[in-house]
mmCIF file of C-alpha atoms and ligand atoms in Angstrom:
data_model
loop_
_atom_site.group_PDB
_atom_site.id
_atom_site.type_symbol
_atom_site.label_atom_id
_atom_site.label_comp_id
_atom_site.label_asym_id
_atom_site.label_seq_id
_atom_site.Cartn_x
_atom_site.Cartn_y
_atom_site.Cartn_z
ATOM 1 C CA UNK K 207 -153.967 4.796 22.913
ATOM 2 C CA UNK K 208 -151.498 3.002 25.225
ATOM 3 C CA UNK K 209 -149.591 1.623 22.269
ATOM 4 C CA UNK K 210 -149.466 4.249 20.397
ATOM 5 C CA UNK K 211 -147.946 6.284 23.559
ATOM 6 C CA UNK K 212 -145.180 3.389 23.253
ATOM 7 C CA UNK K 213 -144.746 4.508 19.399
ATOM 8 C CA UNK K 214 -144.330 8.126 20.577
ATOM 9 C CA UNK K 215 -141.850 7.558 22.932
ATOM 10 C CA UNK K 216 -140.478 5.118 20.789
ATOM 11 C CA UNK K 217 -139.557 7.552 18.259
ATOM 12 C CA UNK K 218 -138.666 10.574 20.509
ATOM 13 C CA UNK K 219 -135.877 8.100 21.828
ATOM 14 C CA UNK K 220 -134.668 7.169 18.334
ATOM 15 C CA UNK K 221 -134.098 10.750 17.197
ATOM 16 C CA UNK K 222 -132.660 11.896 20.129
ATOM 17 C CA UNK K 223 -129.717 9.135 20.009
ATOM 18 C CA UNK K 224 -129.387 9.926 16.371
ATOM 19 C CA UNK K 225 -128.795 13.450 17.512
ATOM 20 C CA UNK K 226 -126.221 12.179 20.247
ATOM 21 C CA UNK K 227 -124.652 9.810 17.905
ATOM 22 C CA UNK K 228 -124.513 12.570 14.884
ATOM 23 C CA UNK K 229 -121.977 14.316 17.258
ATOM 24 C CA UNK K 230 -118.846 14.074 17.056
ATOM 25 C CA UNK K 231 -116.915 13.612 20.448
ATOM 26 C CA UNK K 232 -114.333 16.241 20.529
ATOM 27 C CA UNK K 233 -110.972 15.639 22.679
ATOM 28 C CA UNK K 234 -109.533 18.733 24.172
ATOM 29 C CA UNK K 235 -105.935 19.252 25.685
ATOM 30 C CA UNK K 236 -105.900 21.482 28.408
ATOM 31 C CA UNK K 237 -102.351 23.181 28.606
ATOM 32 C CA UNK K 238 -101.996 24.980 31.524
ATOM 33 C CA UNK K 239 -99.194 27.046 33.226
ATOM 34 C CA UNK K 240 -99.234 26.818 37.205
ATOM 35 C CA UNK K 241 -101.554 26.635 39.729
ATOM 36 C CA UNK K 242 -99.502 30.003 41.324
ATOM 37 C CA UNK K 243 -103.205 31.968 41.249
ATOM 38 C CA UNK K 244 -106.100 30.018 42.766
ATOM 39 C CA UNK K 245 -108.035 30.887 39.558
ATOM 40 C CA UNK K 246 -106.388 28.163 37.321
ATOM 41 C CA UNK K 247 -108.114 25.278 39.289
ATOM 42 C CA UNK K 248 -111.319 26.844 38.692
ATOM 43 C CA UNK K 249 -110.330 27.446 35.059
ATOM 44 C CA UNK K 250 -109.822 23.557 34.673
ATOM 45 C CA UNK K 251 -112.544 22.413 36.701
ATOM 46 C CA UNK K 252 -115.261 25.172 34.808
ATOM 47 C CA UNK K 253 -113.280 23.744 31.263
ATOM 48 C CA UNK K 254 -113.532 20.348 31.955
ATOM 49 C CA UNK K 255 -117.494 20.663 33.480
ATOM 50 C CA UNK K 256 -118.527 22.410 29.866
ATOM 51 C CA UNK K 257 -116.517 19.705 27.775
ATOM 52 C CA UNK K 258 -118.570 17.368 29.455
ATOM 53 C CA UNK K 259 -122.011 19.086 28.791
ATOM 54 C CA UNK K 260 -121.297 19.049 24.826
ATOM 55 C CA UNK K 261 -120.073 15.455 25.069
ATOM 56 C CA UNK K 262 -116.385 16.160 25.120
ATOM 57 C CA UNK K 263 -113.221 15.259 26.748
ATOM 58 C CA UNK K 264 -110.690 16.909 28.322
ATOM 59 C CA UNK K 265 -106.938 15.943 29.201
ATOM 60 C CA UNK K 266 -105.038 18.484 31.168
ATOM 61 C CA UNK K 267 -101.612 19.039 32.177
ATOM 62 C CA UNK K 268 -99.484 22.109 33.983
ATOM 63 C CA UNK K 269 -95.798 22.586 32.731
ATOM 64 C CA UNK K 270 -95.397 24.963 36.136
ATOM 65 C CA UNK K 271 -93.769 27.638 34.147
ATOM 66 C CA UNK K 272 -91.615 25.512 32.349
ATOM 67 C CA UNK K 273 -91.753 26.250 28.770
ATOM 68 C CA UNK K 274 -90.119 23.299 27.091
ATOM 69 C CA UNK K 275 -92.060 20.973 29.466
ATOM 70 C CA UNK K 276 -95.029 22.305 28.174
ATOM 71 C CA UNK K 277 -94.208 21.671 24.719
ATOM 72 C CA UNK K 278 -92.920 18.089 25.312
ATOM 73 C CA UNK K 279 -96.872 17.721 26.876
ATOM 74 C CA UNK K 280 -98.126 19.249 23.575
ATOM 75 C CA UNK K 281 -96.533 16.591 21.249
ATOM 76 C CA UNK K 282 -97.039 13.820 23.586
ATOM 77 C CA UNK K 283 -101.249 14.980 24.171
ATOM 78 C CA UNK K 284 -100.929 15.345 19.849
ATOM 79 C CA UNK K 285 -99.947 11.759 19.797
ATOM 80 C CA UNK K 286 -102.473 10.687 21.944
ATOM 81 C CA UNK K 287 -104.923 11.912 19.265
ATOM 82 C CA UNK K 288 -106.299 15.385 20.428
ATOM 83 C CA UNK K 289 -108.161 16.948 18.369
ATOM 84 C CA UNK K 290 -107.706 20.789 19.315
ATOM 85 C CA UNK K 291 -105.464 22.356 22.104
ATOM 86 C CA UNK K 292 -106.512 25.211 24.428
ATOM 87 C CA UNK K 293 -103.259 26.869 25.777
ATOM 88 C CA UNK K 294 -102.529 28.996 28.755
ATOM 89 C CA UNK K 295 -98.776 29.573 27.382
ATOM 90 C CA UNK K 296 -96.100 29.475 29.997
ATOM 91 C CA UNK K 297 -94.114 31.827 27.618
ATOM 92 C CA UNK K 298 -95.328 34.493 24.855
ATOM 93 C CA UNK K 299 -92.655 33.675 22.780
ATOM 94 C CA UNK K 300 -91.529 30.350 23.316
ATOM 95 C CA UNK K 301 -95.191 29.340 23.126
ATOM 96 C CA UNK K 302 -95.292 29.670 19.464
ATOM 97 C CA UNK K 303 -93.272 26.615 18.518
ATOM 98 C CA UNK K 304 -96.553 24.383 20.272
ATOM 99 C CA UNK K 305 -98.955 26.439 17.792
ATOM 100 C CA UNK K 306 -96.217 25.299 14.779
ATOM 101 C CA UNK K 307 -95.922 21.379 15.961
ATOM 102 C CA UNK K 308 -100.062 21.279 16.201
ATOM 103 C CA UNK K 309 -100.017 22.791 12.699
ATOM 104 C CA UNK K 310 -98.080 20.136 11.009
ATOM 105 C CA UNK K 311 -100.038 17.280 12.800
ATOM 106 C CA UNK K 312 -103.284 19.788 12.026
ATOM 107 C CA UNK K 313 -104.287 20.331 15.291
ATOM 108 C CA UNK K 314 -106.038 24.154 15.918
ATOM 109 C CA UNK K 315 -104.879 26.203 18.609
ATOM 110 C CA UNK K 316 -107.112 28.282 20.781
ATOM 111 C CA UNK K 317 -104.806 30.838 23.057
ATOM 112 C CA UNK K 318 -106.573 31.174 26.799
ATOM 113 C CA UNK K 319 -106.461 34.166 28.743
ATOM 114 C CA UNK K 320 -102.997 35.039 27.773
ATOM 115 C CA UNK K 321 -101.831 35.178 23.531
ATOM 116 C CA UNK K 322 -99.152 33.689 22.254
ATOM 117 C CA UNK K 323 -96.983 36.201 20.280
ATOM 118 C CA UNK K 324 -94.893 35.645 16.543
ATOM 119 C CA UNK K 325 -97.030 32.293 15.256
ATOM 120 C CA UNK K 326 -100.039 31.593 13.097
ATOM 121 C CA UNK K 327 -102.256 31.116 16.333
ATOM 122 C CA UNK K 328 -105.954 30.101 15.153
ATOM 123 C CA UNK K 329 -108.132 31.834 18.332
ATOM 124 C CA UNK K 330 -107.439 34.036 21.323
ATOM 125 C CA UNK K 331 -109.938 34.147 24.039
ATOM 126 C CA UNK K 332 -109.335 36.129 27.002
ATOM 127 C CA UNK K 333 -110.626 39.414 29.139
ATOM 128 C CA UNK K 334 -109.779 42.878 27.366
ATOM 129 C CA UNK K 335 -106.246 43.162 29.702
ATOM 130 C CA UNK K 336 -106.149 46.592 27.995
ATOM 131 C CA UNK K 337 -108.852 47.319 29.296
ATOM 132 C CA UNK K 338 -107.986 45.430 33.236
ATOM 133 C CA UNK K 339 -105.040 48.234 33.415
ATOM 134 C CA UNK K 340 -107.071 51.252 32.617
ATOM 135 C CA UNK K 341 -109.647 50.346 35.367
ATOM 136 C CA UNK K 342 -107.353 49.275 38.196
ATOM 137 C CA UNK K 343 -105.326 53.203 36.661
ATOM 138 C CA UNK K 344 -108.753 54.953 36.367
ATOM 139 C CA UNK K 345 -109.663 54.124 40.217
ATOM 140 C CA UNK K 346 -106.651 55.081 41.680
ATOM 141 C CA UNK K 347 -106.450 57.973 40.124
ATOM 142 C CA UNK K 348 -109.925 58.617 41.022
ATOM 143 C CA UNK K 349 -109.651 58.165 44.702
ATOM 144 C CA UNK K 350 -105.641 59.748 44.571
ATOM 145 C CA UNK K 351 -105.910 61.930 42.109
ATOM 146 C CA UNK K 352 -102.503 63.860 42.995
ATOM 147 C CA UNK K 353 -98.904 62.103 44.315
ATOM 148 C CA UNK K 354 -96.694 58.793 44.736
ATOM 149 C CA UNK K 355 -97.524 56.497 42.528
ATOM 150 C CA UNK K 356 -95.787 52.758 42.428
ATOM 151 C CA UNK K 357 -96.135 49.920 39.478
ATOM 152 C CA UNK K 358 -95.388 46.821 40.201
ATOM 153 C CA UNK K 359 -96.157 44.684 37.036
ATOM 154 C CA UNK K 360 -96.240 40.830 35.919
ATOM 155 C CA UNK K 361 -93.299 38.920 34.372
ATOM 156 C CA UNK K 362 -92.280 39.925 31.082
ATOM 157 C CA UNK K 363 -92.822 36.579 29.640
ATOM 158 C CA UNK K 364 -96.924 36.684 30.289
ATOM 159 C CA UNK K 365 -98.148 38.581 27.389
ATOM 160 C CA UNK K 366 -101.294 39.895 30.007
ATOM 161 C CA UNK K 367 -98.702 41.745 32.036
ATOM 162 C CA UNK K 368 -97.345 43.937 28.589
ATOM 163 C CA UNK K 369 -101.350 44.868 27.758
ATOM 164 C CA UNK K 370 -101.521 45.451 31.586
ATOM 165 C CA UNK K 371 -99.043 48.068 31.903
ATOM 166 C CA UNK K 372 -100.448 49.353 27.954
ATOM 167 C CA UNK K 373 -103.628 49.974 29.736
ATOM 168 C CA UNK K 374 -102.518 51.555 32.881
ATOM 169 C CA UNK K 375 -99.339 53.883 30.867
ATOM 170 C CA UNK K 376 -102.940 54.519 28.727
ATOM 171 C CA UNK K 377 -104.497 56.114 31.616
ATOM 172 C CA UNK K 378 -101.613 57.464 33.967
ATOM 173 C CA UNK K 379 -99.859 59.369 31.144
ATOM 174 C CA UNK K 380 -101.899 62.308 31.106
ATOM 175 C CA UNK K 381 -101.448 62.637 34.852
ATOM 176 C CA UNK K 382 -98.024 62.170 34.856
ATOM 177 C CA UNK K 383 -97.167 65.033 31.786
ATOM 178 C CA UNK K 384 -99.689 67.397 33.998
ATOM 179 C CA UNK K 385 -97.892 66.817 37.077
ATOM 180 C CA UNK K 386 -100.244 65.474 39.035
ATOM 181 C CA UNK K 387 -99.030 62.170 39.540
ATOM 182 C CA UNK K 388 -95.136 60.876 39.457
ATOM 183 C CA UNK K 389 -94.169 57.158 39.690
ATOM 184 C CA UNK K 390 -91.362 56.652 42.011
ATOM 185 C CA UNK K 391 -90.759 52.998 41.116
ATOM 186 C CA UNK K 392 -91.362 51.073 37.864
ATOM 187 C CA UNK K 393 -90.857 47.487 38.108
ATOM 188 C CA UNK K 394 -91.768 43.828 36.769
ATOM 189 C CA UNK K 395 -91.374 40.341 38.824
ATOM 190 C CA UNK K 396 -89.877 37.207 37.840
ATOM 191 C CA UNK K 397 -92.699 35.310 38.199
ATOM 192 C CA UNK K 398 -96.374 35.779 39.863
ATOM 193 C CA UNK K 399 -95.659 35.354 43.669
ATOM 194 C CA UNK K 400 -96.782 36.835 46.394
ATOM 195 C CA UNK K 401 -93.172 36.367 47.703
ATOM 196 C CA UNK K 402 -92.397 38.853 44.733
ATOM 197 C CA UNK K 403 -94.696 41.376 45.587
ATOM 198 C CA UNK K 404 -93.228 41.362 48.663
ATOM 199 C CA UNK K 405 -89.536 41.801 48.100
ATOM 200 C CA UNK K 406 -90.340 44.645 45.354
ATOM 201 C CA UNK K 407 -92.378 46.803 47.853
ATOM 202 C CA UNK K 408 -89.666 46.398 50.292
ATOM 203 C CA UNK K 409 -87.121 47.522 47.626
ATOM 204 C CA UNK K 410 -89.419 50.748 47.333
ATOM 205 C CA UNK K 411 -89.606 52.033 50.436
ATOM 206 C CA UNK K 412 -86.516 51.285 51.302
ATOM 207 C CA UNK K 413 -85.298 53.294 48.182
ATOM 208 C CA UNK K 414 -88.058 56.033 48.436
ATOM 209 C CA UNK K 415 -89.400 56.518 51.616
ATOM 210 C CA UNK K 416 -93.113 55.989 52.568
ATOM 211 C CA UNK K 417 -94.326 59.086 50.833
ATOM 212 C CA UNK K 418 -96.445 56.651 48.642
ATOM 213 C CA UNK K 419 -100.156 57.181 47.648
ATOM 214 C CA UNK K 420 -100.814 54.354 45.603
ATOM 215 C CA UNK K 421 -99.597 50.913 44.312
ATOM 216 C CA UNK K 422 -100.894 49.020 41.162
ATOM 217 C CA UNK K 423 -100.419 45.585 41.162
ATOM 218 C CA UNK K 424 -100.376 43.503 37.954
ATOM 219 C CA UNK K 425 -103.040 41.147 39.876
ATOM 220 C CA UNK K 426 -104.088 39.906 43.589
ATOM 221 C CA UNK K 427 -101.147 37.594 44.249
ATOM 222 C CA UNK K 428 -98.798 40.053 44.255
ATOM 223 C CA UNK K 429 -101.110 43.140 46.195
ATOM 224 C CA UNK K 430 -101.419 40.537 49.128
ATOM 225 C CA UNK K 431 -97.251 40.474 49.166
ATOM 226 C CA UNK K 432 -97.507 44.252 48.950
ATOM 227 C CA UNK K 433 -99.803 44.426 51.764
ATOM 228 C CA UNK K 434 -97.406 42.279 53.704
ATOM 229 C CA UNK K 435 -94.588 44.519 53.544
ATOM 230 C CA UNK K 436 -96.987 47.538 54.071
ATOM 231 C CA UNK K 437 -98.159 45.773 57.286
ATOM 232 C CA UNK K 438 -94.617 45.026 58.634
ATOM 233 C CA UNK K 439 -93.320 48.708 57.785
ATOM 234 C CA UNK K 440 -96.575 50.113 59.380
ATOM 235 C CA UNK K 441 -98.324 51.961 56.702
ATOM 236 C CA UNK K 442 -101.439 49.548 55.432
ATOM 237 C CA UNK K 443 -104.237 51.095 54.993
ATOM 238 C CA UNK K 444 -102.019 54.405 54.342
ATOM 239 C CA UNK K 445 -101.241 53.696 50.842
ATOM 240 C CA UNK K 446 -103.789 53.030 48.007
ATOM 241 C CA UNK K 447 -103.287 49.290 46.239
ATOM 242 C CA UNK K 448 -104.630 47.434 43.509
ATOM 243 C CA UNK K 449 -104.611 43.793 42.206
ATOM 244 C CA UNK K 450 -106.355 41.802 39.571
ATOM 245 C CA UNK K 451 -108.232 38.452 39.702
ATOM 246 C CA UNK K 452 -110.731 38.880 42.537
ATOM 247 C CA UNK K 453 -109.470 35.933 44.452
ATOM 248 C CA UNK K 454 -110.976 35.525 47.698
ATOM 249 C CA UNK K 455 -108.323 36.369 50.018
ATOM 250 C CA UNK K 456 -107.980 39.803 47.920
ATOM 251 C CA UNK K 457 -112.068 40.230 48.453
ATOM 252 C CA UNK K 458 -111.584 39.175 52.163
ATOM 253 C CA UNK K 459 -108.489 42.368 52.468
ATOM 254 C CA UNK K 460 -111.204 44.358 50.892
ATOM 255 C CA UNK K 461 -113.525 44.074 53.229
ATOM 256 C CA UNK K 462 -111.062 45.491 56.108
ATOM 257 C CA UNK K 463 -109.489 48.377 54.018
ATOM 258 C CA UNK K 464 -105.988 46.834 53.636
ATOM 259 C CA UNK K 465 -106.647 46.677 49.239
ATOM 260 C CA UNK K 466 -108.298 49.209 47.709
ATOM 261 C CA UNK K 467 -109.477 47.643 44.859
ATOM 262 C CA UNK K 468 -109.212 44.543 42.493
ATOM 263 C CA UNK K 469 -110.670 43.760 39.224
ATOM 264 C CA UNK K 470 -112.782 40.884 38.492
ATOM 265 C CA UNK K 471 -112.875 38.583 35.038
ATOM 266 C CA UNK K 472 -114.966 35.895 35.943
ATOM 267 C CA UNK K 473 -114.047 32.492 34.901
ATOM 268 C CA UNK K 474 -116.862 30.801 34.254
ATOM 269 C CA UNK K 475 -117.373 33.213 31.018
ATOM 270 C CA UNK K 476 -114.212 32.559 29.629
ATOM 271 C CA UNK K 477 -114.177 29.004 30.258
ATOM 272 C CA UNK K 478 -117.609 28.463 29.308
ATOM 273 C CA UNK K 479 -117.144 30.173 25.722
ATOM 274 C CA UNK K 480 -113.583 28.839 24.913
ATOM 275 C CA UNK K 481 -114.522 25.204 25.610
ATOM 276 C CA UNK K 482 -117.794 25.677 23.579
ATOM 277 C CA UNK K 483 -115.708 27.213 21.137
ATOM 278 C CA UNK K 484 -112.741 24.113 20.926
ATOM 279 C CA UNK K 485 -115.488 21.922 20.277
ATOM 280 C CA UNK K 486 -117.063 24.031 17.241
ATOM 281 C CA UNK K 487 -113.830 24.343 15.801
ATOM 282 C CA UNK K 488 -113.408 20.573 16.412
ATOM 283 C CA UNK K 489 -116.863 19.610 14.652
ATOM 284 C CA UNK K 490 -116.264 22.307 12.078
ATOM 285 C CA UNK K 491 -118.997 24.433 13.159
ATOM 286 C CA UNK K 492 -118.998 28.105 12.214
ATOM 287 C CA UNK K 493 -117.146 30.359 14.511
ATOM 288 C CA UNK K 494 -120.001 33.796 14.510
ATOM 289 C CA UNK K 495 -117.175 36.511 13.325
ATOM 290 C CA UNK K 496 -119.266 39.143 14.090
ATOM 291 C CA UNK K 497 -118.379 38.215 17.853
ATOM 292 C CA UNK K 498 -114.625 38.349 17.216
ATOM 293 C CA UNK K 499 -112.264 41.282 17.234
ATOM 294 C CA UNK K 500 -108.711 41.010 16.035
ATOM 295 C CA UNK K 501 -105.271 41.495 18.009
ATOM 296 C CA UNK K 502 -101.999 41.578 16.532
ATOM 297 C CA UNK K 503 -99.742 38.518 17.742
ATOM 298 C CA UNK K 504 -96.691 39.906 15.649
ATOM 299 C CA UNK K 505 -97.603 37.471 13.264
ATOM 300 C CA UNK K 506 -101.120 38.135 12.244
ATOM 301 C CA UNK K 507 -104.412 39.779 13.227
ATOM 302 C CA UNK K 508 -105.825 37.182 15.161
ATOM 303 C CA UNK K 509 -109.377 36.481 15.607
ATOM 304 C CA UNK K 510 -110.476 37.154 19.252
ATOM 305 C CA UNK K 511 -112.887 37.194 21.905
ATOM 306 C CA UNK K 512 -112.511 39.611 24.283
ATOM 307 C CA UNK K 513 -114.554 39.672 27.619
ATOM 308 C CA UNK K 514 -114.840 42.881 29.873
ATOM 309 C CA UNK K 515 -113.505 43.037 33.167
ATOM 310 C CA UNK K 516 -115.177 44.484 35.989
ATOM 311 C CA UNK K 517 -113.789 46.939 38.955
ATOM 312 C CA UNK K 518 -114.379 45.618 42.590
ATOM 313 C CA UNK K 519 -114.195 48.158 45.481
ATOM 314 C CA UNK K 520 -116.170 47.830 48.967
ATOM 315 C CA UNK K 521 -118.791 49.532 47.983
ATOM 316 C CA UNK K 522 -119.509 47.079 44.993
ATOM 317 C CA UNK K 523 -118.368 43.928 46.230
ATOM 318 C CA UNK K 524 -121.408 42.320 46.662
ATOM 319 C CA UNK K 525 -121.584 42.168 42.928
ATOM 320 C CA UNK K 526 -118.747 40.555 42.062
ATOM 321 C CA UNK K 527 -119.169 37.238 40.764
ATOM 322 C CA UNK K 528 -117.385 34.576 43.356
ATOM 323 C CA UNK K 529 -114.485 33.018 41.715
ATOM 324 C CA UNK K 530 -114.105 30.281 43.950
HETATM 325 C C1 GAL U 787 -102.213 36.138 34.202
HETATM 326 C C2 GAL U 787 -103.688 36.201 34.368
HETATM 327 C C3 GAL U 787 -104.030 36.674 35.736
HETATM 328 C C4 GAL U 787 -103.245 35.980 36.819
HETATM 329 C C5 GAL U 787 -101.832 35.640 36.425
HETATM 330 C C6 GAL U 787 -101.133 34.672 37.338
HETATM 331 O O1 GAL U 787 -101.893 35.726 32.926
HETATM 332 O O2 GAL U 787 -104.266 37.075 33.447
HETATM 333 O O3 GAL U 787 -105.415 36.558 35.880
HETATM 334 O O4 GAL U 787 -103.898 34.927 37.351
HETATM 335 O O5 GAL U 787 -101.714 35.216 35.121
HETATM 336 O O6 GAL U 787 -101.488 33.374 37.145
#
């Protein structure tokens, strides 16, 4: 009885370090852009957490929205013998020539939360952005459904901030042609900054008066700079605004009526299915199509997986997921 127990065990422990050893350890480089958003941390942290679960690696570095940095890091994490990148592109464009160098040294590239434009890319994984601009436009039209309405969008460069303002033109249009609505000011930042946020609302009312009824923000960072210069010229809680991200200090302005709303993507989905998916591609597992969509890059339809955001008010932010 007792030995064979010690047979049993024996062989459980045999197959299951067959199993281990019949895996192949898959090396991930983690491109990021900046750490401008709290998010990112979490995005690395959740990437690196799941690697670790399937038996992978992860090496990470941030090019702080310096494009040609962040291609020098691609060659030199290539050399080092990576075998797949996952890339949070510091630029749409510029972004493609890392997706051609991993190509010649065949190394797949997986696109995170933003797509790179104009290149064979192999995978995009991100929320439907479409989709994070017809919420935040849908709400705010649905608690101001008449007036002043203000866009202040993401840089130009982040391919999130064109399928942003897609989404939102998708909703507002309609509004606009009917009269309802007009928008007084139209503008995109430099970069993601609070500071930016800021300076542009500023710019507004200082061009247009304070007959405002609601800002969109392109995401959280830059509603908490909006709020700032709502507080300083008196009028917070007077004007509508949106963001995007559901960081906590958004949540936290929220909670005493200063945002209106935010919309929510939580990380741990993305990061969770595009590190699970760097390591099938990397043990050449089968990708399930049936759970891809396609987007057009300018170069190709590529296959993508596209998560659905969810709208945060007061009233429903108990349910959103913490980010943090
Ligand atoms: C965007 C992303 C947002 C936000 C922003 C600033 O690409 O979709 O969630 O964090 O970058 O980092």
């Amino acid at each position: 009885m007792y030995r064979s127990a010690i047979k049993f065990t024996f062989v459980i422990a045999l197959a299951l370090l067959s199993f281990s050893c019949g895996q192949k350890k898959v090396h991930i480089g983690l491109l990021l852009d900046d750490f401008v958003s709290d998010r990112w941390e979490r995005d690395r942290d959740l990437i690196i957490a799941k690697a670790q679960e399937l038996e992978s690696t992860v090496i990470t570095e941030a090019a702080i929205g310096d494009s040609e940095l962040q291609l020098k890091q691609a060659r030199e994490m290539i050399k080092q013998g990576v075998d797949i990148l996952i890339l949070v592109p510091v630029d749409l464009e510029a972004s493609a020539e890392i997706v051609n160098y991993a190509h010649k040294h065949r190394v797949k590239v997986i696109s995170y939360d933003r797509l790179v434009s104009g290149c064979d890319l192999d995978y995009y994984i991100s929320y439907d952005n479409v989709k994070v601009g017809e919420l935040q436009a849908l709400t705010m039209l649905s608690l101001a459904p008449k007036g002043n309405f203000v866009l202040i969008g993401g840089p130009n460069y982040d391919n999130n901030s064109v399928f942003i303002k897609m989404g939102q033109m998708n909703i507002l249009k309609p509004a606009i042609e009917k009269g309802d609505i007009k928008i007084i000011y139209d503008i995109s930042v430099e970069r993601w900054e609070e500071e930016e946020g800021y300076n542009k609302m500023m710019e507004c009312i200082e061009k247009n008066g304070s007959n405002i009824q609601a800002v969109i923000a392109a995401n959280d960072n830059l509603a908490s700079g909006i709020i700032k210069a709502l507080n300083e010229k008196g009028l917070v809680g007077k004007i509508l605004v949106a963001g995007q991200d559901a960081e906590r200090d958004a949540l936290k302005l929220i909670m005493t009526g200063e945002q209106s709303i935010t919309i929510s993507k939580p990380i741990e989905n993305l990061a969770s299915m595009a590190t699970q998916m760097a390591v099938n591609i990397a043990r050449n597992l089968k990708i399930d199509s049936t759970k891809l969509s396609h987007i057009n890059n300018n170069f190709k339809m590529v296959p993508s997986m596209l998560l659905i955001p969810i709208v945060v008010t007061k009233e429903t932010i108990n349910l959103a997921p913490d980010n943090k």
